[in-house]
PDB file of C-alpha atoms in Angstrom:
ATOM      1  CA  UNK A 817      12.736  19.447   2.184  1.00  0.00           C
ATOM      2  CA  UNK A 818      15.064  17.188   0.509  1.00  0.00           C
ATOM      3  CA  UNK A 819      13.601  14.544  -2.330  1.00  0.00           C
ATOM      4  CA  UNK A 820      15.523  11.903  -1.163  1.00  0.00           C
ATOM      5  CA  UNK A 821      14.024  12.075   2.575  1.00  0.00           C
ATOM      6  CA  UNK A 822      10.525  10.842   0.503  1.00  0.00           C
ATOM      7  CA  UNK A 823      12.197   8.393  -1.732  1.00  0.00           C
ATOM      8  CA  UNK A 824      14.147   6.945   1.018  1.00  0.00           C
ATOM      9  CA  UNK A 825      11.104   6.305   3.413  1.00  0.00           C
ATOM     10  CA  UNK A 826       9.134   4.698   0.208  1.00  0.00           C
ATOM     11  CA  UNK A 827      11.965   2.418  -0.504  1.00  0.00           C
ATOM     12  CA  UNK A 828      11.597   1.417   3.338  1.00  0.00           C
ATOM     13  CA  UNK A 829       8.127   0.784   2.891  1.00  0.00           C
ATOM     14  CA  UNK A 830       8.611  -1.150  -0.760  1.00  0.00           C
ATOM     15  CA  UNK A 831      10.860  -3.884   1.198  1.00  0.00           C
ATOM     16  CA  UNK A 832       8.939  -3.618   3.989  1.00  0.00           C
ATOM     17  CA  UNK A 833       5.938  -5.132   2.246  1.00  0.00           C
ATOM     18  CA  UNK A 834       8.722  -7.396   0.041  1.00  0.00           C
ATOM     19  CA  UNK A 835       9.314  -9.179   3.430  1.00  0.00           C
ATOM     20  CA  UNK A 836       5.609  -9.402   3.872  1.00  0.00           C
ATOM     21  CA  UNK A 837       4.587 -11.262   0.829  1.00  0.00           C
ATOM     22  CA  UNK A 838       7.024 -13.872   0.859  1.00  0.00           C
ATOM     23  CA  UNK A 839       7.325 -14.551   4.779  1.00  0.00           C
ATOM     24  CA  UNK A 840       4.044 -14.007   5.812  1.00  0.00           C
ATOM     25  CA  UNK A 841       1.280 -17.535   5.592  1.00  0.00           C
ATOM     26  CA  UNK A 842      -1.919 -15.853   5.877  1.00  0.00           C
ATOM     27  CA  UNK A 843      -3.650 -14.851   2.642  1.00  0.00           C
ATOM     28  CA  UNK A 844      -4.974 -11.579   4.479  1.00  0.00           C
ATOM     29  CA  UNK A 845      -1.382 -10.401   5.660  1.00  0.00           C
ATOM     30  CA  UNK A 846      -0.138 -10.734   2.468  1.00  0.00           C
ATOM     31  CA  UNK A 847      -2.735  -8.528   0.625  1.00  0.00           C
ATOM     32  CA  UNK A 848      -1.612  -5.643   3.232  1.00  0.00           C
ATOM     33  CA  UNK A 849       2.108  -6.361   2.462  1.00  0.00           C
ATOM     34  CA  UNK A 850       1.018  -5.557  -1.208  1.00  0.00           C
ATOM     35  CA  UNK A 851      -0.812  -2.478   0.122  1.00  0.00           C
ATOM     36  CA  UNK A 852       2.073  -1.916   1.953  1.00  0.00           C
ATOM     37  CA  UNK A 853       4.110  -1.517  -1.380  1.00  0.00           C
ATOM     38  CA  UNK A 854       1.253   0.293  -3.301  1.00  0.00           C
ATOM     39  CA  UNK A 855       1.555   2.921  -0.744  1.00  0.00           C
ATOM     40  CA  UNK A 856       5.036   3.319  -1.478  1.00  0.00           C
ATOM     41  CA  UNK A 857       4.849   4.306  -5.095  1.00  0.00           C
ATOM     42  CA  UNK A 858       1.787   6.851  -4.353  1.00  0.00           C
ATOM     43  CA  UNK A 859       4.914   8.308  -1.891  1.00  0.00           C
ATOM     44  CA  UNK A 860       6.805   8.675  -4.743  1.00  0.00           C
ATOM     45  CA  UNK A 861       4.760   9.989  -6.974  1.00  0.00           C
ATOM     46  CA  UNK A 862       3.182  12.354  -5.167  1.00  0.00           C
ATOM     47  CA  UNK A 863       7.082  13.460  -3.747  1.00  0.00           C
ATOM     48  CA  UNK A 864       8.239  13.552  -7.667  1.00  0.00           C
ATOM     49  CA  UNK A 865       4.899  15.593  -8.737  1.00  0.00           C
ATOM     50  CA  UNK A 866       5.931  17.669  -5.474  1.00  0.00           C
ATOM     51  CA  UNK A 867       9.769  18.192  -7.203  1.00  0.00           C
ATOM     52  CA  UNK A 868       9.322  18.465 -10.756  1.00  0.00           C
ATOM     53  CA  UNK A 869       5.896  20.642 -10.369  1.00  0.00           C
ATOM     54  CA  UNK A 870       3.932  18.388 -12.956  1.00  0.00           C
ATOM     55  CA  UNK A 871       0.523  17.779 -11.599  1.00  0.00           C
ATOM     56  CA  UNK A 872       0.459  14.359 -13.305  1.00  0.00           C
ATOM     57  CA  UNK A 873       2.099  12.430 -10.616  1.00  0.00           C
ATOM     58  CA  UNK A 874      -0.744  13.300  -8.393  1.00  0.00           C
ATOM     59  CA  UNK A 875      -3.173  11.959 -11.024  1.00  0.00           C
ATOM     60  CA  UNK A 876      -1.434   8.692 -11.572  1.00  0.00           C
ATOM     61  CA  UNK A 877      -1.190   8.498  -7.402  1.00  0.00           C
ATOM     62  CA  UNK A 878      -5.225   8.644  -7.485  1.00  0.00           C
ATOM     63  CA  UNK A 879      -5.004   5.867 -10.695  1.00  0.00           C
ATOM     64  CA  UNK A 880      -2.976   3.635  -8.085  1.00  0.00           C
ATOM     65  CA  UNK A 881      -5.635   3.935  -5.104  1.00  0.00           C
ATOM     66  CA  UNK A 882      -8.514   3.659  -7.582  1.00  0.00           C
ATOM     67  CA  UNK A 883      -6.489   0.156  -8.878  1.00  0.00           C
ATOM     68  CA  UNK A 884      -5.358  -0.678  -5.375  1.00  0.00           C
ATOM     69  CA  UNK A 885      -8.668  -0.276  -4.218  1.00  0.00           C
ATOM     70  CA  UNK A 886     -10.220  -2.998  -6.963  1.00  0.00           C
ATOM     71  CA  UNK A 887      -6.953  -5.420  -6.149  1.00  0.00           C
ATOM     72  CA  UNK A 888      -8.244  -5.605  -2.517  1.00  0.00           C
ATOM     73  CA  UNK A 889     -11.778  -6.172  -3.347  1.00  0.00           C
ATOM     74  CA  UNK A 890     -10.811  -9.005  -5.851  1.00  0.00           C
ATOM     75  CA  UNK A 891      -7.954 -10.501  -3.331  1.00  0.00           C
ATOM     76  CA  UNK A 892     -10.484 -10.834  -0.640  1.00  0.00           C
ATOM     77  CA  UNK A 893     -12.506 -12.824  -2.503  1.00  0.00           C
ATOM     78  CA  UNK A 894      -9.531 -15.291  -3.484  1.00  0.00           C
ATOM     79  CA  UNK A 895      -8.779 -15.235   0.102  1.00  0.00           C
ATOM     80  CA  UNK A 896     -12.188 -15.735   0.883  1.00  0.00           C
ATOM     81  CA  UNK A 897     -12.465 -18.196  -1.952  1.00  0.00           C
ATOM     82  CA  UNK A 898      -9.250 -20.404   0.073  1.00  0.00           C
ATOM     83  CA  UNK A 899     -10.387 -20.628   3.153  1.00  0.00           C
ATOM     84  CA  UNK A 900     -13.854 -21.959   2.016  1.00  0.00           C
ATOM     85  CA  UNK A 901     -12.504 -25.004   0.204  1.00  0.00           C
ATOM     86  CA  UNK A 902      -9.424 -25.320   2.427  1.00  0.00           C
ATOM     87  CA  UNK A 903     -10.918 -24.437   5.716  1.00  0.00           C
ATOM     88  CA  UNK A 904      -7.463 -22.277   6.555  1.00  0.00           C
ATOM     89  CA  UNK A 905      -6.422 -19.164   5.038  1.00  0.00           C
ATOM     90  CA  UNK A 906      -2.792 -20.187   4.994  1.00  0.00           C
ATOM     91  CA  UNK A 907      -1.447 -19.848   1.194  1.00  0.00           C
ATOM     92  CA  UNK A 908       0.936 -22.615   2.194  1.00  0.00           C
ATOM     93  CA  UNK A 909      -1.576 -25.416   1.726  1.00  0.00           C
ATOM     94  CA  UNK A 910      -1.670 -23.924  -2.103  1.00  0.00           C
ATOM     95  CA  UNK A 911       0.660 -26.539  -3.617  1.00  0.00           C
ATOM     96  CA  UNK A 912      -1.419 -28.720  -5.791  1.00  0.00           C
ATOM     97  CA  UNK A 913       0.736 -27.717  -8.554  1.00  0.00           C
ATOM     98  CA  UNK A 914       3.963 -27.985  -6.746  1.00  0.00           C
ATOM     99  CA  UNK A 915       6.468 -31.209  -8.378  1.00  0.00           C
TER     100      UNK A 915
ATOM    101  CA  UNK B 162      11.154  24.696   5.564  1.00  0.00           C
ATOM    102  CA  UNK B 163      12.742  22.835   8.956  1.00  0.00           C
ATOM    103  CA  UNK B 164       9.063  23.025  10.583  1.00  0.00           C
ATOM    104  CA  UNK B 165       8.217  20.661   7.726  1.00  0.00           C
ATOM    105  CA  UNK B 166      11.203  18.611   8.023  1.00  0.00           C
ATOM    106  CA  UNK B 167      10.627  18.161  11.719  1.00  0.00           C
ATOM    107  CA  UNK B 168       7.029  16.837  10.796  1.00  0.00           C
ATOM    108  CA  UNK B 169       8.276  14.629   7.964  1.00  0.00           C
ATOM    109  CA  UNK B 170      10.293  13.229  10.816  1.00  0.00           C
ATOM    110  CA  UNK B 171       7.960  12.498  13.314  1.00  0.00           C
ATOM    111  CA  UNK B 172       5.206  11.058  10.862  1.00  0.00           C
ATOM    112  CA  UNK B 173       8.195   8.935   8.718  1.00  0.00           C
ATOM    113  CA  UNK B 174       9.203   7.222  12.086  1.00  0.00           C
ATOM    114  CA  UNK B 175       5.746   6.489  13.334  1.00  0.00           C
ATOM    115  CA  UNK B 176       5.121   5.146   9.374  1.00  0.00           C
ATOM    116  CA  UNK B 177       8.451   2.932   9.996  1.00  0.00           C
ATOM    117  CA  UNK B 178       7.303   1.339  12.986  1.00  0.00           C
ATOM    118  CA  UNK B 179       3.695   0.800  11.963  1.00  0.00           C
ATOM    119  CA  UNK B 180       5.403  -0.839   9.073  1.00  0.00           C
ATOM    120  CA  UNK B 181       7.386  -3.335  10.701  1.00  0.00           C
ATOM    121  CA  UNK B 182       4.205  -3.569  12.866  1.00  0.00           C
ATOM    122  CA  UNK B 183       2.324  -5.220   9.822  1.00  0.00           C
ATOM    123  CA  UNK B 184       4.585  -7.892   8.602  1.00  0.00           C
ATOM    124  CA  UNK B 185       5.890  -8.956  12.624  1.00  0.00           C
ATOM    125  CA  UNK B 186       2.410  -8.627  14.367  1.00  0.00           C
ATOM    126  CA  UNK B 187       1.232 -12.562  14.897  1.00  0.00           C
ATOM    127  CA  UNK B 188      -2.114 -10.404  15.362  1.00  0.00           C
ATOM    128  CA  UNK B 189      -3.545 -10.049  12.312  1.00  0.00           C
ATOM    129  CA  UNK B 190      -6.272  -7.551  13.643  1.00  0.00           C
ATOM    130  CA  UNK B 191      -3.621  -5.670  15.061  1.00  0.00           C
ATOM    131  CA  UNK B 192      -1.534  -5.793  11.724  1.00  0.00           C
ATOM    132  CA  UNK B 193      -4.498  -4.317  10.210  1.00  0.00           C
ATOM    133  CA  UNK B 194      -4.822  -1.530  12.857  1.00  0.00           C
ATOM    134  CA  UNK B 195      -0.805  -0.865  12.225  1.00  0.00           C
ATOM    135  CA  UNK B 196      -1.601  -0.852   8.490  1.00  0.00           C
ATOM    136  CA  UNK B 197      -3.911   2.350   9.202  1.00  0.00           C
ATOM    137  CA  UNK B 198      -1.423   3.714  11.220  1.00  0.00           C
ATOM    138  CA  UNK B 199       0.770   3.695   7.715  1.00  0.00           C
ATOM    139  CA  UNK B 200      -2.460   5.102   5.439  1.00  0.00           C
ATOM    140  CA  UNK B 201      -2.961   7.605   7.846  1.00  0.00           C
ATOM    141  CA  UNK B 202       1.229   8.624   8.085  1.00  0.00           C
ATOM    142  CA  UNK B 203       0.992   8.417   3.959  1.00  0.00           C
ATOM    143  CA  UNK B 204      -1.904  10.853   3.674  1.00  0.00           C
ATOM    144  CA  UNK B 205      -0.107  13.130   6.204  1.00  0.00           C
ATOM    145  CA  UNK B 206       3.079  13.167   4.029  1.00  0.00           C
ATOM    146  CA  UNK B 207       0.621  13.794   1.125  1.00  0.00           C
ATOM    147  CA  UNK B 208      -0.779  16.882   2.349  1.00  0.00           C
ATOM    148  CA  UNK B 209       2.797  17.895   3.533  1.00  0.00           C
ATOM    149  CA  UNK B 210       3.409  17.843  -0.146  1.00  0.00           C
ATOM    150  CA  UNK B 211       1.058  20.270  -0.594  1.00  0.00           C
ATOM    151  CA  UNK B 212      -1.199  17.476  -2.480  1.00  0.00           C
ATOM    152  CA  UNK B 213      -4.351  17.966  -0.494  1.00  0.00           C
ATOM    153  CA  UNK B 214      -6.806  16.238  -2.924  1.00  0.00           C
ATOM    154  CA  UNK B 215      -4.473  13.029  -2.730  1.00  0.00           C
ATOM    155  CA  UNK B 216      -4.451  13.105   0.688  1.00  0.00           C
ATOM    156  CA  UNK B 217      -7.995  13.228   1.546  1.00  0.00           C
ATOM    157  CA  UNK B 218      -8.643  10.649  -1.165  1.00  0.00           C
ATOM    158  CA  UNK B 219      -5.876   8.768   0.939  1.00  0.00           C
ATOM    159  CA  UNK B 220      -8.004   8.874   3.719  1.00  0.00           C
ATOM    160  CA  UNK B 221     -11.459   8.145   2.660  1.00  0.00           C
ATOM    161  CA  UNK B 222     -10.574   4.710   0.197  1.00  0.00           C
ATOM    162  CA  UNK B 223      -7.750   3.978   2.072  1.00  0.00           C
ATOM    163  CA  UNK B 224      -8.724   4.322   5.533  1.00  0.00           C
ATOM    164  CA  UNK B 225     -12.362   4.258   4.682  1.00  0.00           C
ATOM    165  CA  UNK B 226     -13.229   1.374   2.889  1.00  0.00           C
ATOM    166  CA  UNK B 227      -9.887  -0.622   2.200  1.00  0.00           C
ATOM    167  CA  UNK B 228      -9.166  -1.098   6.166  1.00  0.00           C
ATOM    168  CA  UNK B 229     -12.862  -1.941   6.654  1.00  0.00           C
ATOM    169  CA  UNK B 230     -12.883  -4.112   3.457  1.00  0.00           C
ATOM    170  CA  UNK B 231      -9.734  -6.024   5.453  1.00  0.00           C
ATOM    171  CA  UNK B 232     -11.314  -6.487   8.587  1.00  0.00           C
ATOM    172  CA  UNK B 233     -14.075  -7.650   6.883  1.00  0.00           C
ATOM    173  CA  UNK B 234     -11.404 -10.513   5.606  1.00  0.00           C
ATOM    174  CA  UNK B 235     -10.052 -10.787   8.935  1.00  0.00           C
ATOM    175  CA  UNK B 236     -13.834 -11.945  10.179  1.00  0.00           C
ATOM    176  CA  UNK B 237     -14.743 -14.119   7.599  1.00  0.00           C
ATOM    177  CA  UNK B 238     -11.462 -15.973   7.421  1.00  0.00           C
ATOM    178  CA  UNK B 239     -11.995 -16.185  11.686  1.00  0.00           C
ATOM    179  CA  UNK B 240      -8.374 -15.054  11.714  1.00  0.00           C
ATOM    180  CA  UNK B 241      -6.520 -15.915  15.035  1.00  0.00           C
ATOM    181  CA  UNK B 242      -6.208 -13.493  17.505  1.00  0.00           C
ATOM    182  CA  UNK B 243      -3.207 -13.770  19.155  1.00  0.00           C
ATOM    183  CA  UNK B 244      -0.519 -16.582  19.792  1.00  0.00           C
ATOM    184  CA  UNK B 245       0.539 -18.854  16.906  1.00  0.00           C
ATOM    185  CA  UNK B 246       3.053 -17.315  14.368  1.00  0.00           C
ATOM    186  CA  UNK B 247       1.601 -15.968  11.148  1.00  0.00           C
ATOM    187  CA  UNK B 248       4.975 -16.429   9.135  1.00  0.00           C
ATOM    188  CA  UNK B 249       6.140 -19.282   7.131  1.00  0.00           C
ATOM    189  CA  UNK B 250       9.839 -20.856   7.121  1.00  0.00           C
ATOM    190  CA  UNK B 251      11.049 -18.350   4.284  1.00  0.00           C
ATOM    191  CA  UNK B 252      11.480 -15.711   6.749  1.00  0.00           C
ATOM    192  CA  UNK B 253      15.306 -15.481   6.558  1.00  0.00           C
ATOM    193  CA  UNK B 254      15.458 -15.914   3.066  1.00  0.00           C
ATOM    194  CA  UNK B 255      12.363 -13.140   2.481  1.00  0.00           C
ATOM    195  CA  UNK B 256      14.847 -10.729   5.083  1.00  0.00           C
ATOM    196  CA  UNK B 257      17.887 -10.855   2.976  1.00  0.00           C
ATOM    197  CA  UNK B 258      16.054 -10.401  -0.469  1.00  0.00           C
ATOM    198  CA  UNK B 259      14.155  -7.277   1.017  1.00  0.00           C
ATOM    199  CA  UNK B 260      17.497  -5.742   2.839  1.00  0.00           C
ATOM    200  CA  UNK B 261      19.239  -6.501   0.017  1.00  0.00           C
ATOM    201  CA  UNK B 262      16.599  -4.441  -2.206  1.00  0.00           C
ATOM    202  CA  UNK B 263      16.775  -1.742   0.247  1.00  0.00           C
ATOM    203  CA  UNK B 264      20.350  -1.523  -0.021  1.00  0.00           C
ATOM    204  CA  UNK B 265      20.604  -0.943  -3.996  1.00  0.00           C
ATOM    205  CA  UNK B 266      17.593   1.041  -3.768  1.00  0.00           C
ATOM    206  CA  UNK B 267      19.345   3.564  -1.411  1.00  0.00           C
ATOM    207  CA  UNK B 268      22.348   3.429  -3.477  1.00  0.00           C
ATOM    208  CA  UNK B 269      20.652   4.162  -6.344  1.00  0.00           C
ATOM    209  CA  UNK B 270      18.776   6.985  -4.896  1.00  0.00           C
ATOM    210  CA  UNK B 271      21.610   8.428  -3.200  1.00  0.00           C
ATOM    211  CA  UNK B 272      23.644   8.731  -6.788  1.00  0.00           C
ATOM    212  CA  UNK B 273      20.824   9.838  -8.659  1.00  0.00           C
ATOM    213  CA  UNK B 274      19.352  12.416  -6.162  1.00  0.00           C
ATOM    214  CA  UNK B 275      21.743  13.407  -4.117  1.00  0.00           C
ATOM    215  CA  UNK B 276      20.744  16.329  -1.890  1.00  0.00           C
ATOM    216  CA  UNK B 277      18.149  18.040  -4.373  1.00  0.00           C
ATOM    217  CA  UNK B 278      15.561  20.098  -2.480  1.00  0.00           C
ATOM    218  CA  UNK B 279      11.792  20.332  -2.964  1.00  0.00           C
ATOM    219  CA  UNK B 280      10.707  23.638  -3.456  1.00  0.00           C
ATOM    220  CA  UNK B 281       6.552  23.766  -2.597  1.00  0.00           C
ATOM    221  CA  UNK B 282       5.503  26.889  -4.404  1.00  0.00           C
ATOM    222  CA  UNK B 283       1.878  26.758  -4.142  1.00  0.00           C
ATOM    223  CA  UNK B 284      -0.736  23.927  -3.001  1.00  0.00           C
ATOM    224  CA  UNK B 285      -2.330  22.162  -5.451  1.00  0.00           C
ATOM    225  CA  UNK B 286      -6.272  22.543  -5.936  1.00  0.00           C
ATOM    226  CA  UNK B 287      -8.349  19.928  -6.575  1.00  0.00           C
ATOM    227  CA  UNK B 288      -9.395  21.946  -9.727  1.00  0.00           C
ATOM    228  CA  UNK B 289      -6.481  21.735 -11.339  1.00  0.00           C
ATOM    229  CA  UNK B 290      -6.582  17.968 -10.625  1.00  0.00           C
ATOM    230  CA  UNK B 291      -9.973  17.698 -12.212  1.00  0.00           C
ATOM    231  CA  UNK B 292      -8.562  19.594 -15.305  1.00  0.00           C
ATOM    232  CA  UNK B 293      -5.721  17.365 -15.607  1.00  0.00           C
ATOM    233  CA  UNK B 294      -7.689  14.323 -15.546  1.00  0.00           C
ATOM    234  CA  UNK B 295     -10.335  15.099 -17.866  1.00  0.00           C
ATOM    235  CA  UNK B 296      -8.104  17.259 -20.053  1.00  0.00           C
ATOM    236  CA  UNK B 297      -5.269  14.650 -20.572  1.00  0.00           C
ATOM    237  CA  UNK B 298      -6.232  12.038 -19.370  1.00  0.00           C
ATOM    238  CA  UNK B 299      -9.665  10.999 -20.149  1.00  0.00           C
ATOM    239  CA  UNK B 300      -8.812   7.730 -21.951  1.00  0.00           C
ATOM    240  CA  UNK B 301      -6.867   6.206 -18.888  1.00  0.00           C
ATOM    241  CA  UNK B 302     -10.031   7.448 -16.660  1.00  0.00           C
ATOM    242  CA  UNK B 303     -12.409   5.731 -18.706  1.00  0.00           C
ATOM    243  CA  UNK B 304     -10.366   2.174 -18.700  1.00  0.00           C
ATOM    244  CA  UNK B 305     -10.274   2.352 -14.693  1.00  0.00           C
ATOM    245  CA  UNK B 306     -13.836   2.803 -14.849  1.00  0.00           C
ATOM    246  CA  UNK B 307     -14.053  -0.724 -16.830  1.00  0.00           C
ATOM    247  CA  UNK B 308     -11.461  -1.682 -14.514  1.00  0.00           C
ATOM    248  CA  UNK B 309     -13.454  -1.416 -11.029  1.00  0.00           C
ATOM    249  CA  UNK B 310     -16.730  -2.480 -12.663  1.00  0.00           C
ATOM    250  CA  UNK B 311     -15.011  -5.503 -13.814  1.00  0.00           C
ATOM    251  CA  UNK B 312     -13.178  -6.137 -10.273  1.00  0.00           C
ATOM    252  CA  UNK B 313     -16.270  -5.654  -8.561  1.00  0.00           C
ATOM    253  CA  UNK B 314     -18.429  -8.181 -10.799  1.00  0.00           C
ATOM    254  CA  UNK B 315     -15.626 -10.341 -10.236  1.00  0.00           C
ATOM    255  CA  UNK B 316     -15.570 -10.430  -6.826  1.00  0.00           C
ATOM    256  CA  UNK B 317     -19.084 -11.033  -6.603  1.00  0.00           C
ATOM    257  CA  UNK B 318     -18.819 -13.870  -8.866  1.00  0.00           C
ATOM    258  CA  UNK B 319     -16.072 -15.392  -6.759  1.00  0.00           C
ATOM    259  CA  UNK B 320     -17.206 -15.110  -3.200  1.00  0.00           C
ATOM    260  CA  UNK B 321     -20.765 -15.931  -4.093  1.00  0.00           C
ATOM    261  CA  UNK B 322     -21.665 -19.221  -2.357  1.00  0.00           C
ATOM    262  CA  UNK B 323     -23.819 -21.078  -4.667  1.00  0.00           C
TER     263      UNK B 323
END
């Protein structure tokens, strides 16, 4: 198989879940844009860990779900967390600090 | 070697729809179900890697308790169903930035990369996993141990109502 086919479909995924964080207005969508993304980089390094025969790129890809893992469980809560003192989930109606 | 690159095929284009399914559903239950689709078409190109351990760990805190852990979200937040659009006005602006990522990224990989070929010799055993982790690199192990007791006393602290 050819690297590149692995690299290419993680670099789909990685904008992908670029488009997601910044056009999507509900807190929840946007965590799973960043999973989205996350994802990708476990693609590569599994796919580089695959090429170079270094079993280190598999451990790191189990460091990344371990971390991805806690990011959801914290995000949630902020999520959570906004729609309990906004009443919405939309991230939009975050802009006390905007000028 | 083409059986596998038929597979890679059929699982990368069910991965790139189920992508494009996430950030365009107006659903958000059914952007989380895509979102599994996606876990599910990773952990199959893990194990067509010949990383087995990855991919079953894929599957059980991907599939297991992240998707559950979002439609957990999706209930308490009493997402919409259906109907009104989940997007903001940045969408145009949010498309070119990500195409326009894409498009160096290929580049790039294109000119580094080229047509080099993944050999698989043999499938990786979990044991030499374990080994690896606990030979070289018990430090990092150790801090993501800190790391998910702190995230989970975190949570707790933020989402308790008191």
């Amino acid at each position: 198989m050819e690297l590149n086919l692995f690299l290419m479909l993680a670099a789909f995924l990685f904008c992908t879940g670029i488009y997601g964080v910044l056009a999507r207005r509900n807190g929840v969508l946007v965590l799973m844009s960043v999973e989205l993304m996350l994802v990708a980089v476990n693609i590569n390094l599994v796919a580089f860990a695959a090429f170079t025969g270094a079993i280190a790129g598999q451990v790191f890809a189990l460091f990344v779900i371990t971390i991805a893992a806690a990011e959801v469980g914290v995000g949630l809560a902020l999520v959570l967390l906004v729609y309990r003192n906004l009443r919405s989930p939309d991230l939009d109606n975050l802009d006390s600090l905007k000028g | 070697m083409v059986a596998q690159t038929v597979a890679f095929g059929i699982i990368a284009t069910a991965m790139v729809g189920a992508a494009i399914g996430v950030v365009r559903s107006n659903s958000v239950v059914r952007a989380a179900l895509y979102l599994i689709v996606v876990l599910a078409g990773a952990a199959a190109q893990f194990i067509l890697l010949a990383a087995e351990f990855v991919g079953w760990v894929q599957v059980l805190i991907y599939i297991g308790a992240v998707a559950v852990l979002f439609l957990f979200g999706i209930m308490l937040t009493r997402a919409p169903m259906e109907g009104e659009p989940q997007d903001n006005d940045q969408r145009w602006p949010a498309f070119v930035v990500s195409v326009f990522v894409l498009g160096v990224l290929v580049a790039l990989l294109v000119d580094a990369f080229g047509a080099q070929e993944i050999d698989l010799v043999a499938p990786t055993t979990t044991a030499e996993i374990g080994d690896s982790i606990f030979r070289n690199f018990v430090v990092p192990f150790e801090v993501v141990s800190m790391l998910l007791l702190g995230a989970l006393v975190g949570a707790i602290a933020l989402a308790r109502r008191d």
